[in-house]
Amino acid sequence: MKVLIVLDHPRRDSLTGAVADKLAEGLKAGGHIPEIADLHREGFDPRMKVEDEPIWGDRTQTFSQELLDQQARVDRNDAIAFVFPVWWWGFPAMTRGWIERVWNQGWAHGWGRMKQSKGLILGVAADNAPSFAKRNYEPSMKTLMLTGIVHYCGIEEGRFELLYDSLTSPEHQKILLDRAFELGETFETSVTEKQAYNPLKS
Ligand SMILES: Cc1cc2nc3c(=O)[nH]c(=O)nc-3n(C[C@H](O)[C@H](O)[C@H](O)COP(=O)(O)O)c2cc1C
């Protein structure tokens, strides 16, 4: 399976960057072909452009070349994985803007749906699991990201996972990196959560 890893971090040598690399390594070990989309290094502009703002219902609308190139890269892959640091209990603005611009009408929603079969959402968080649980952050994020974006846009099987305590110790960071490798290696069987969700009907 060809898997596009969408990496969002201002520093390539960040833990998040290393998580993306380990996920890619694991995917290769599992017989898959990873491709990393490094949004910061490629200078993607996450701000919505006038020409990319959907004109609702207009099937003749043409989008910017940058958007079309981004969609083509997704389209040459069978699955997608987001790797990002949790910022303010959500995606950083870069990933958020990438989805806002690229996952556009007619391709991801509206009269078109995405062709990818699996979507992994893998966030790196400084806080710990009990603290997230106490405030319901994890189910809230999962609903917004997995249900509201991945499943909403037609990707049938998904997984939402957070790598907690990211800043505690090098030993713990190794455990998180090992987990990223494992998720890549077992991608086929780990990214399988389904939701019967037709946003137009329910
Ligand atoms: C702007 C900003 C917002 C953050 N918000 C959160 C947050 O809501 N929850 C959390 O657990 N960590 C939060 N963090 C901490 C990051 O998740 C942490 O720095 C990251 O996991 C460390 O990995 P990195 O070295 O790859 O950045 C935030 C960090 C920044 C810079």
PDB file of C-alpha atoms and ligand atoms in Angstrom:
ATOM      1  CA  MET A   1       0.000   0.000   0.000  1.00  0.00           C
ATOM      2  CA  LYS A   2       1.294   3.500  -0.827  1.00  0.00           C
ATOM      3  CA  VAL A   3       0.965   5.753   2.207  1.00  0.00           C
ATOM      4  CA  LEU A   4       1.329   9.535   2.220  1.00  0.00           C
ATOM      5  CA  ILE A   5       2.662  10.780   5.578  1.00  0.00           C
ATOM      6  CA  VAL A   6       1.687  14.408   6.064  1.00  0.00           C
ATOM      7  CA  LEU A   7       4.326  15.827   8.401  1.00  0.00           C
ATOM      8  CA  ASP A   8       3.752  19.115  10.181  1.00  0.00           C
ATOM      9  CA  HIS A   9       6.560  20.578  12.273  1.00  0.00           C
ATOM     10  CA  PRO A  10       8.677  23.716  11.896  1.00  0.00           C
ATOM     11  CA  ARG A  11      11.828  21.708  12.823  1.00  0.00           C
ATOM     12  CA  ARG A  12      12.756  18.661  10.756  1.00  0.00           C
ATOM     13  CA  ASP A  13      14.887  17.382  13.680  1.00  0.00           C
ATOM     14  CA  SER A  14      11.910  17.473  16.088  1.00  0.00           C
ATOM     15  CA  LEU A  15      10.495  14.441  17.855  1.00  0.00           C
ATOM     16  CA  THR A  16       7.513  14.753  15.518  1.00  0.00           C
ATOM     17  CA  GLY A  17       9.872  14.527  12.528  1.00  0.00           C
ATOM     18  CA  ALA A  18      11.471  11.427  14.038  1.00  0.00           C
ATOM     19  CA  VAL A  19       7.996   9.921  14.590  1.00  0.00           C
ATOM     20  CA  ALA A  20       7.246  10.438  10.883  1.00  0.00           C
ATOM     21  CA  ASP A  21      10.547   8.765   9.957  1.00  0.00           C
ATOM     22  CA  LYS A  22       9.860   5.798  12.261  1.00  0.00           C
ATOM     23  CA  LEU A  23       6.366   5.420  10.870  1.00  0.00           C
ATOM     24  CA  ALA A  24       7.893   5.395   7.364  1.00  0.00           C
ATOM     25  CA  GLU A  25      10.470   2.790   8.436  1.00  0.00           C
ATOM     26  CA  GLY A  26       7.733   0.626   9.930  1.00  0.00           C
ATOM     27  CA  LEU A  27       5.632   0.948   6.794  1.00  0.00           C
ATOM     28  CA  LYS A  28       8.575  -0.230   4.695  1.00  0.00           C
ATOM     29  CA  ALA A  29       9.125  -3.156   7.069  1.00  0.00           C
ATOM     30  CA  GLY A  30       5.448  -4.024   6.605  1.00  0.00           C
ATOM     31  CA  GLY A  31       5.827  -4.078   2.825  1.00  0.00           C
ATOM     32  CA  HIS A  32       4.324  -0.646   2.181  1.00  0.00           C
ATOM     33  CA  ILE A  33       5.660   2.368   0.284  1.00  0.00           C
ATOM     34  CA  PRO A  34       5.706   5.580   2.314  1.00  0.00           C
ATOM     35  CA  GLU A  35       5.991   9.099   0.912  1.00  0.00           C
ATOM     36  CA  ILE A  36       6.552  12.036   3.271  1.00  0.00           C
ATOM     37  CA  ALA A  37       4.821  15.344   2.549  1.00  0.00           C
ATOM     38  CA  ASP A  38       6.891  17.762   4.645  1.00  0.00           C
ATOM     39  CA  LEU A  39       4.590  20.776   4.618  1.00  0.00           C
ATOM     40  CA  HIS A  40       7.006  23.232   6.292  1.00  0.00           C
ATOM     41  CA  ARG A  41      10.060  22.401   4.162  1.00  0.00           C
ATOM     42  CA  GLU A  42       8.060  22.612   0.958  1.00  0.00           C
ATOM     43  CA  GLY A  43       6.696  26.018   1.984  1.00  0.00           C
ATOM     44  CA  PHE A  44       3.022  25.172   1.787  1.00  0.00           C
ATOM     45  CA  ASP A  45       0.883  28.222   2.512  1.00  0.00           C
ATOM     46  CA  PRO A  46      -1.978  27.102   4.782  1.00  0.00           C
ATOM     47  CA  ARG A  47      -3.985  30.304   4.325  1.00  0.00           C
ATOM     48  CA  MET A  48      -7.121  29.896   2.235  1.00  0.00           C
ATOM     49  CA  LYS A  49      -6.800  31.645  -1.143  1.00  0.00           C
ATOM     50  CA  VAL A  50      -9.677  33.412  -2.869  1.00  0.00           C
ATOM     51  CA  GLU A  51      -9.459  31.013  -5.825  1.00  0.00           C
ATOM     52  CA  ASP A  52      -9.526  27.942  -3.552  1.00  0.00           C
ATOM     53  CA  GLU A  53     -12.503  28.982  -1.454  1.00  0.00           C
ATOM     54  CA  PRO A  54     -15.279  26.695  -2.657  1.00  0.00           C
ATOM     55  CA  ILE A  55     -18.113  28.185  -4.644  1.00  0.00           C
ATOM     56  CA  TRP A  56     -20.851  25.948  -3.292  1.00  0.00           C
ATOM     57  CA  GLY A  57     -22.422  23.723  -5.883  1.00  0.00           C
ATOM     58  CA  ASP A  58     -20.292  25.039  -8.774  1.00  0.00           C
ATOM     59  CA  ARG A  59     -18.863  22.011 -10.563  1.00  0.00           C
ATOM     60  CA  THR A  60     -16.996  24.181 -13.076  1.00  0.00           C
ATOM     61  CA  GLN A  61     -14.826  25.971 -10.488  1.00  0.00           C
ATOM     62  CA  THR A  62     -11.082  25.812 -11.167  1.00  0.00           C
ATOM     63  CA  PHE A  63      -8.653  25.772  -8.250  1.00  0.00           C
ATOM     64  CA  SER A  64      -5.042  26.959  -7.913  1.00  0.00           C
ATOM     65  CA  GLN A  65      -2.241  24.815  -9.374  1.00  0.00           C
ATOM     66  CA  GLU A  66      -0.784  24.445  -5.866  1.00  0.00           C
ATOM     67  CA  LEU A  67      -4.017  22.851  -4.663  1.00  0.00           C
ATOM     68  CA  LEU A  68      -4.250  20.576  -7.717  1.00  0.00           C
ATOM     69  CA  ASP A  69      -0.639  19.421  -7.203  1.00  0.00           C
ATOM     70  CA  GLN A  70      -1.387  18.636  -3.548  1.00  0.00           C
ATOM     71  CA  GLN A  71      -4.490  16.656  -4.506  1.00  0.00           C
ATOM     72  CA  ALA A  72      -2.522  14.741  -7.173  1.00  0.00           C
ATOM     73  CA  ARG A  73       0.056  13.721  -4.550  1.00  0.00           C
ATOM     74  CA  VAL A  74      -2.679  12.407  -2.275  1.00  0.00           C
ATOM     75  CA  ASP A  75      -4.290  10.638  -5.230  1.00  0.00           C
ATOM     76  CA  ARG A  76      -1.168   8.669  -6.086  1.00  0.00           C
ATOM     77  CA  ASN A  77      -1.335   7.132  -2.594  1.00  0.00           C
ATOM     78  CA  ASP A  78      -3.730   4.514  -1.213  1.00  0.00           C
ATOM     79  CA  ALA A  79      -3.750   5.795   2.349  1.00  0.00           C
ATOM     80  CA  ILE A  80      -2.872   8.858   4.381  1.00  0.00           C
ATOM     81  CA  ALA A  81      -1.262   9.441   7.786  1.00  0.00           C
ATOM     82  CA  PHE A  82      -1.065  12.733   9.666  1.00  0.00           C
ATOM     83  CA  VAL A  83       1.902  13.221  12.012  1.00  0.00           C
ATOM     84  CA  PHE A  84       1.853  16.454  14.011  1.00  0.00           C
ATOM     85  CA  PRO A  85       2.449  17.899  17.493  1.00  0.00           C
ATOM     86  CA  VAL A  86      -0.758  18.512  19.443  1.00  0.00           C
ATOM     87  CA  TRP A  87      -1.080  22.273  19.686  1.00  0.00           C
ATOM     88  CA  TRP A  88      -3.952  23.686  21.683  1.00  0.00           C
ATOM     89  CA  TRP A  89      -5.699  20.318  21.712  1.00  0.00           C
ATOM     90  CA  GLY A  90      -5.818  20.103  17.963  1.00  0.00           C
ATOM     91  CA  PHE A  91      -3.921  20.248  14.684  1.00  0.00           C
ATOM     92  CA  PRO A  92      -1.336  23.008  14.303  1.00  0.00           C
ATOM     93  CA  ALA A  93      -2.444  25.715  11.857  1.00  0.00           C
ATOM     94  CA  MET A  94      -0.330  24.227   9.040  1.00  0.00           C
ATOM     95  CA  THR A  95      -2.187  20.882   8.966  1.00  0.00           C
ATOM     96  CA  ARG A  96      -5.485  22.584   9.564  1.00  0.00           C
ATOM     97  CA  GLY A  97      -4.896  24.944   6.628  1.00  0.00           C
ATOM     98  CA  TRP A  98      -3.679  22.097   4.413  1.00  0.00           C
ATOM     99  CA  ILE A  99      -6.953  20.270   4.998  1.00  0.00           C
ATOM    100  CA  GLU A 100      -9.010  23.443   4.568  1.00  0.00           C
ATOM    101  CA  ARG A 101      -7.442  24.231   1.187  1.00  0.00           C
ATOM    102  CA  VAL A 102      -6.678  20.801  -0.270  1.00  0.00           C
ATOM    103  CA  TRP A 103      -9.629  18.673   0.906  1.00  0.00           C
ATOM    104  CA  ASN A 104     -11.943  20.708  -1.238  1.00  0.00           C
ATOM    105  CA  GLN A 105     -15.420  20.426  -2.692  1.00  0.00           C
ATOM    106  CA  GLY A 106     -15.872  17.806  -5.408  1.00  0.00           C
ATOM    107  CA  TRP A 107     -12.726  15.915  -4.358  1.00  0.00           C
ATOM    108  CA  ALA A 108     -13.127  15.314  -0.608  1.00  0.00           C
ATOM    109  CA  HIS A 109     -16.725  16.340   0.013  1.00  0.00           C
ATOM    110  CA  GLY A 110     -19.793  17.477  -1.846  1.00  0.00           C
ATOM    111  CA  TRP A 111     -20.229  15.337  -4.977  1.00  0.00           C
ATOM    112  CA  GLY A 112     -16.786  13.704  -4.683  1.00  0.00           C
ATOM    113  CA  ARG A 113     -15.163  11.571  -1.995  1.00  0.00           C
ATOM    114  CA  MET A 114     -11.555  10.649  -1.372  1.00  0.00           C
ATOM    115  CA  LYS A 115     -10.272   7.405  -2.876  1.00  0.00           C
ATOM    116  CA  GLN A 116      -7.919   6.471  -0.047  1.00  0.00           C
ATOM    117  CA  SER A 117      -8.961   3.459   2.004  1.00  0.00           C
ATOM    118  CA  LYS A 118      -7.200   4.226   5.295  1.00  0.00           C
ATOM    119  CA  GLY A 119      -6.412   7.292   7.373  1.00  0.00           C
ATOM    120  CA  LEU A 120      -4.158   7.426  10.443  1.00  0.00           C
ATOM    121  CA  ILE A 121      -4.095  10.420  12.763  1.00  0.00           C
ATOM    122  CA  LEU A 122      -0.998  10.336  14.949  1.00  0.00           C
ATOM    123  CA  GLY A 123      -0.472  13.250  17.317  1.00  0.00           C
ATOM    124  CA  VAL A 124       2.485  13.901  19.612  1.00  0.00           C
ATOM    125  CA  ALA A 125       1.391  15.381  22.945  1.00  0.00           C
ATOM    126  CA  ALA A 126       3.366  16.779  25.886  1.00  0.00           C
ATOM    127  CA  ASP A 127       0.598  16.159  28.395  1.00  0.00           C
ATOM    128  CA  ASN A 128      -0.222  12.736  29.860  1.00  0.00           C
ATOM    129  CA  ALA A 129      -3.133  10.374  29.185  1.00  0.00           C
ATOM    130  CA  PRO A 130      -4.939  10.852  32.539  1.00  0.00           C
ATOM    131  CA  SER A 131      -4.888  14.619  32.094  1.00  0.00           C
ATOM    132  CA  PHE A 132      -6.349  14.251  28.590  1.00  0.00           C
ATOM    133  CA  ALA A 133      -8.955  11.800  29.908  1.00  0.00           C
ATOM    134  CA  LYS A 134      -9.963  14.057  32.783  1.00  0.00           C
ATOM    135  CA  ARG A 135     -11.009  16.755  30.328  1.00  0.00           C
ATOM    136  CA  ASN A 136     -12.352  14.549  27.545  1.00  0.00           C
ATOM    137  CA  TYR A 137      -9.777  15.950  25.130  1.00  0.00           C
ATOM    138  CA  GLU A 138      -9.017  12.620  23.461  1.00  0.00           C
ATOM    139  CA  PRO A 139     -12.598  11.680  22.472  1.00  0.00           C
ATOM    140  CA  SER A 140     -13.231  15.291  21.445  1.00  0.00           C
ATOM    141  CA  MET A 141     -10.183  15.348  19.169  1.00  0.00           C
ATOM    142  CA  LYS A 142     -11.029  11.923  17.810  1.00  0.00           C
ATOM    143  CA  THR A 143     -14.546  12.984  16.893  1.00  0.00           C
ATOM    144  CA  LEU A 144     -13.384  16.140  15.157  1.00  0.00           C
ATOM    145  CA  MET A 145     -10.438  14.601  13.315  1.00  0.00           C
ATOM    146  CA  LEU A 146     -11.441  11.009  12.591  1.00  0.00           C
ATOM    147  CA  THR A 147     -15.214  11.289  12.283  1.00  0.00           C
ATOM    148  CA  GLY A 148     -15.444  14.872  11.098  1.00  0.00           C
ATOM    149  CA  ILE A 149     -12.584  14.846   8.597  1.00  0.00           C
ATOM    150  CA  VAL A 150     -11.301  11.356   7.679  1.00  0.00           C
ATOM    151  CA  HIS A 151     -14.598   9.469   7.668  1.00  0.00           C
ATOM    152  CA  TYR A 152     -16.579  12.502   6.518  1.00  0.00           C
ATOM    153  CA  CYS A 153     -14.476  12.632   3.358  1.00  0.00           C
ATOM    154  CA  GLY A 154     -15.042   8.979   2.481  1.00  0.00           C
ATOM    155  CA  ILE A 155     -11.932   7.302   3.895  1.00  0.00           C
ATOM    156  CA  GLU A 156     -13.544   4.198   5.333  1.00  0.00           C
ATOM    157  CA  GLU A 157     -11.010   2.873   7.814  1.00  0.00           C
ATOM    158  CA  GLY A 158      -9.127   4.984  10.294  1.00  0.00           C
ATOM    159  CA  ARG A 159      -7.257   5.222  13.539  1.00  0.00           C
ATOM    160  CA  PHE A 160      -6.727   8.054  15.999  1.00  0.00           C
ATOM    161  CA  GLU A 161      -3.815   7.783  18.406  1.00  0.00           C
ATOM    162  CA  LEU A 162      -1.831  10.150  20.601  1.00  0.00           C
ATOM    163  CA  LEU A 163       1.777   9.632  21.717  1.00  0.00           C
ATOM    164  CA  TYR A 164       1.704  11.100  25.212  1.00  0.00           C
ATOM    165  CA  ASP A 165       4.358  12.561  27.524  1.00  0.00           C
ATOM    166  CA  SER A 166       6.499  13.631  24.589  1.00  0.00           C
ATOM    167  CA  LEU A 167       8.833  15.827  26.608  1.00  0.00           C
ATOM    168  CA  THR A 168       9.545  13.560  29.585  1.00  0.00           C
ATOM    169  CA  SER A 169      12.785  11.655  28.818  1.00  0.00           C
ATOM    170  CA  PRO A 170      14.823  10.212  25.942  1.00  0.00           C
ATOM    171  CA  GLU A 171      13.873   6.730  27.210  1.00  0.00           C
ATOM    172  CA  HIS A 172      10.183   7.517  26.949  1.00  0.00           C
ATOM    173  CA  GLN A 173      10.672   9.150  23.546  1.00  0.00           C
ATOM    174  CA  LYS A 174      12.207   5.867  22.361  1.00  0.00           C
ATOM    175  CA  ILE A 175       9.019   4.072  23.437  1.00  0.00           C
ATOM    176  CA  LEU A 176       6.972   6.571  21.404  1.00  0.00           C
ATOM    177  CA  LEU A 177       9.223   6.076  18.370  1.00  0.00           C
ATOM    178  CA  ASP A 178       8.939   2.296  18.706  1.00  0.00           C
ATOM    179  CA  ARG A 179       5.158   2.689  18.757  1.00  0.00           C
ATOM    180  CA  ALA A 180       5.299   4.744  15.546  1.00  0.00           C
ATOM    181  CA  PHE A 181       7.343   1.980  13.906  1.00  0.00           C
ATOM    182  CA  GLU A 182       4.844  -0.642  15.096  1.00  0.00           C
ATOM    183  CA  LEU A 183       1.905   1.348  13.710  1.00  0.00           C
ATOM    184  CA  GLY A 184       3.657   1.472  10.342  1.00  0.00           C
ATOM    185  CA  GLU A 185       4.555  -2.185  10.315  1.00  0.00           C
ATOM    186  CA  THR A 186       1.026  -3.247  11.293  1.00  0.00           C
ATOM    187  CA  PHE A 187      -0.692  -0.485   9.298  1.00  0.00           C
ATOM    188  CA  GLU A 188      -2.985  -2.920   7.496  1.00  0.00           C
ATOM    189  CA  THR A 189      -4.415  -4.345  10.729  1.00  0.00           C
ATOM    190  CA  SER A 190      -4.130  -1.308  13.039  1.00  0.00           C
ATOM    191  CA  VAL A 191      -5.870   1.305  10.902  1.00  0.00           C
ATOM    192  CA  THR A 192      -9.241  -0.382  10.671  1.00  0.00           C
ATOM    193  CA  GLU A 193     -11.828   1.582  12.639  1.00  0.00           C
ATOM    194  CA  LYS A 194     -14.940   2.046  10.524  1.00  0.00           C
ATOM    195  CA  GLN A 195     -17.876   4.361  10.828  1.00  0.00           C
ATOM    196  CA  ALA A 196     -21.012   4.233   8.771  1.00  0.00           C
ATOM    197  CA  TYR A 197     -21.181   7.954   8.150  1.00  0.00           C
ATOM    198  CA  ASN A 198     -22.819   9.588   5.226  1.00  0.00           C
ATOM    199  CA  PRO A 199     -22.551  13.298   5.975  1.00  0.00           C
ATOM    200  CA  LEU A 200     -25.249  14.084   3.451  1.00  0.00           C
ATOM    201  CA  LYS A 201     -27.786  11.883   5.202  1.00  0.00           C
ATOM    202  CA  SER A 202     -26.952  11.782   8.912  1.00  0.00           C
TER     203      SER A 202
HETATM  204  C1  LIG B   1       1.818  26.330  20.427  1.00  0.00           C
HETATM  205  C2  LIG B   1       1.886  25.074  21.228  1.00  0.00           C
HETATM  206  C3  LIG B   1       0.728  24.529  21.744  1.00  0.00           C
HETATM  207  C4  LIG B   1       0.770  23.322  22.456  1.00  0.00           C
HETATM  208  N1  LIG B   1      -0.401  22.786  22.917  1.00  0.00           N
HETATM  209  C5  LIG B   1      -0.371  21.580  23.537  1.00  0.00           C
HETATM  210  C6  LIG B   1      -1.584  20.963  23.951  1.00  0.00           C
HETATM  211  O1  LIG B   1      -2.681  21.476  23.758  1.00  0.00           O
HETATM  212  N2  LIG B   1      -1.507  19.746  24.568  1.00  0.00           N
HETATM  213  C7  LIG B   1      -0.312  19.109  24.777  1.00  0.00           C
HETATM  214  O2  LIG B   1      -0.319  17.998  25.313  1.00  0.00           O
HETATM  215  N3  LIG B   1       0.850  19.675  24.375  1.00  0.00           N
HETATM  216  C8  LIG B   1       0.846  20.890  23.773  1.00  0.00           C
HETATM  217  N4  LIG B   1       2.023  21.456  23.346  1.00  0.00           N
HETATM  218  C9  LIG B   1       3.280  20.737  23.539  1.00  0.00           C
HETATM  219  C10 LIG B   1       3.656  19.952  22.293  1.00  0.00           C
HETATM  220  O3  LIG B   1       2.730  18.929  22.035  1.00  0.00           O
HETATM  221  C11 LIG B   1       5.051  19.391  22.473  1.00  0.00           C
HETATM  222  O4  LIG B   1       5.941  20.489  22.415  1.00  0.00           O
HETATM  223  C12 LIG B   1       5.399  18.367  21.429  1.00  0.00           C
HETATM  224  O5  LIG B   1       4.654  17.192  21.612  1.00  0.00           O
HETATM  225  C13 LIG B   1       6.880  17.983  21.527  1.00  0.00           C
HETATM  226  O6  LIG B   1       7.268  17.337  20.333  1.00  0.00           O
HETATM  227  P1  LIG B   1       8.179  18.103  19.285  1.00  0.00           P
HETATM  228  O7  LIG B   1       9.552  18.202  19.893  1.00  0.00           O
HETATM  229  O8  LIG B   1       8.169  17.264  18.061  1.00  0.00           O
HETATM  230  O9  LIG B   1       7.590  19.471  19.087  1.00  0.00           O
HETATM  231  C14 LIG B   1       2.008  22.672  22.657  1.00  0.00           C
HETATM  232  C15 LIG B   1       3.182  23.239  22.136  1.00  0.00           C
HETATM  233  C16 LIG B   1       3.126  24.420  21.429  1.00  0.00           C
HETATM  234  C17 LIG B   1       4.404  25.005  20.870  1.00  0.00           C
END
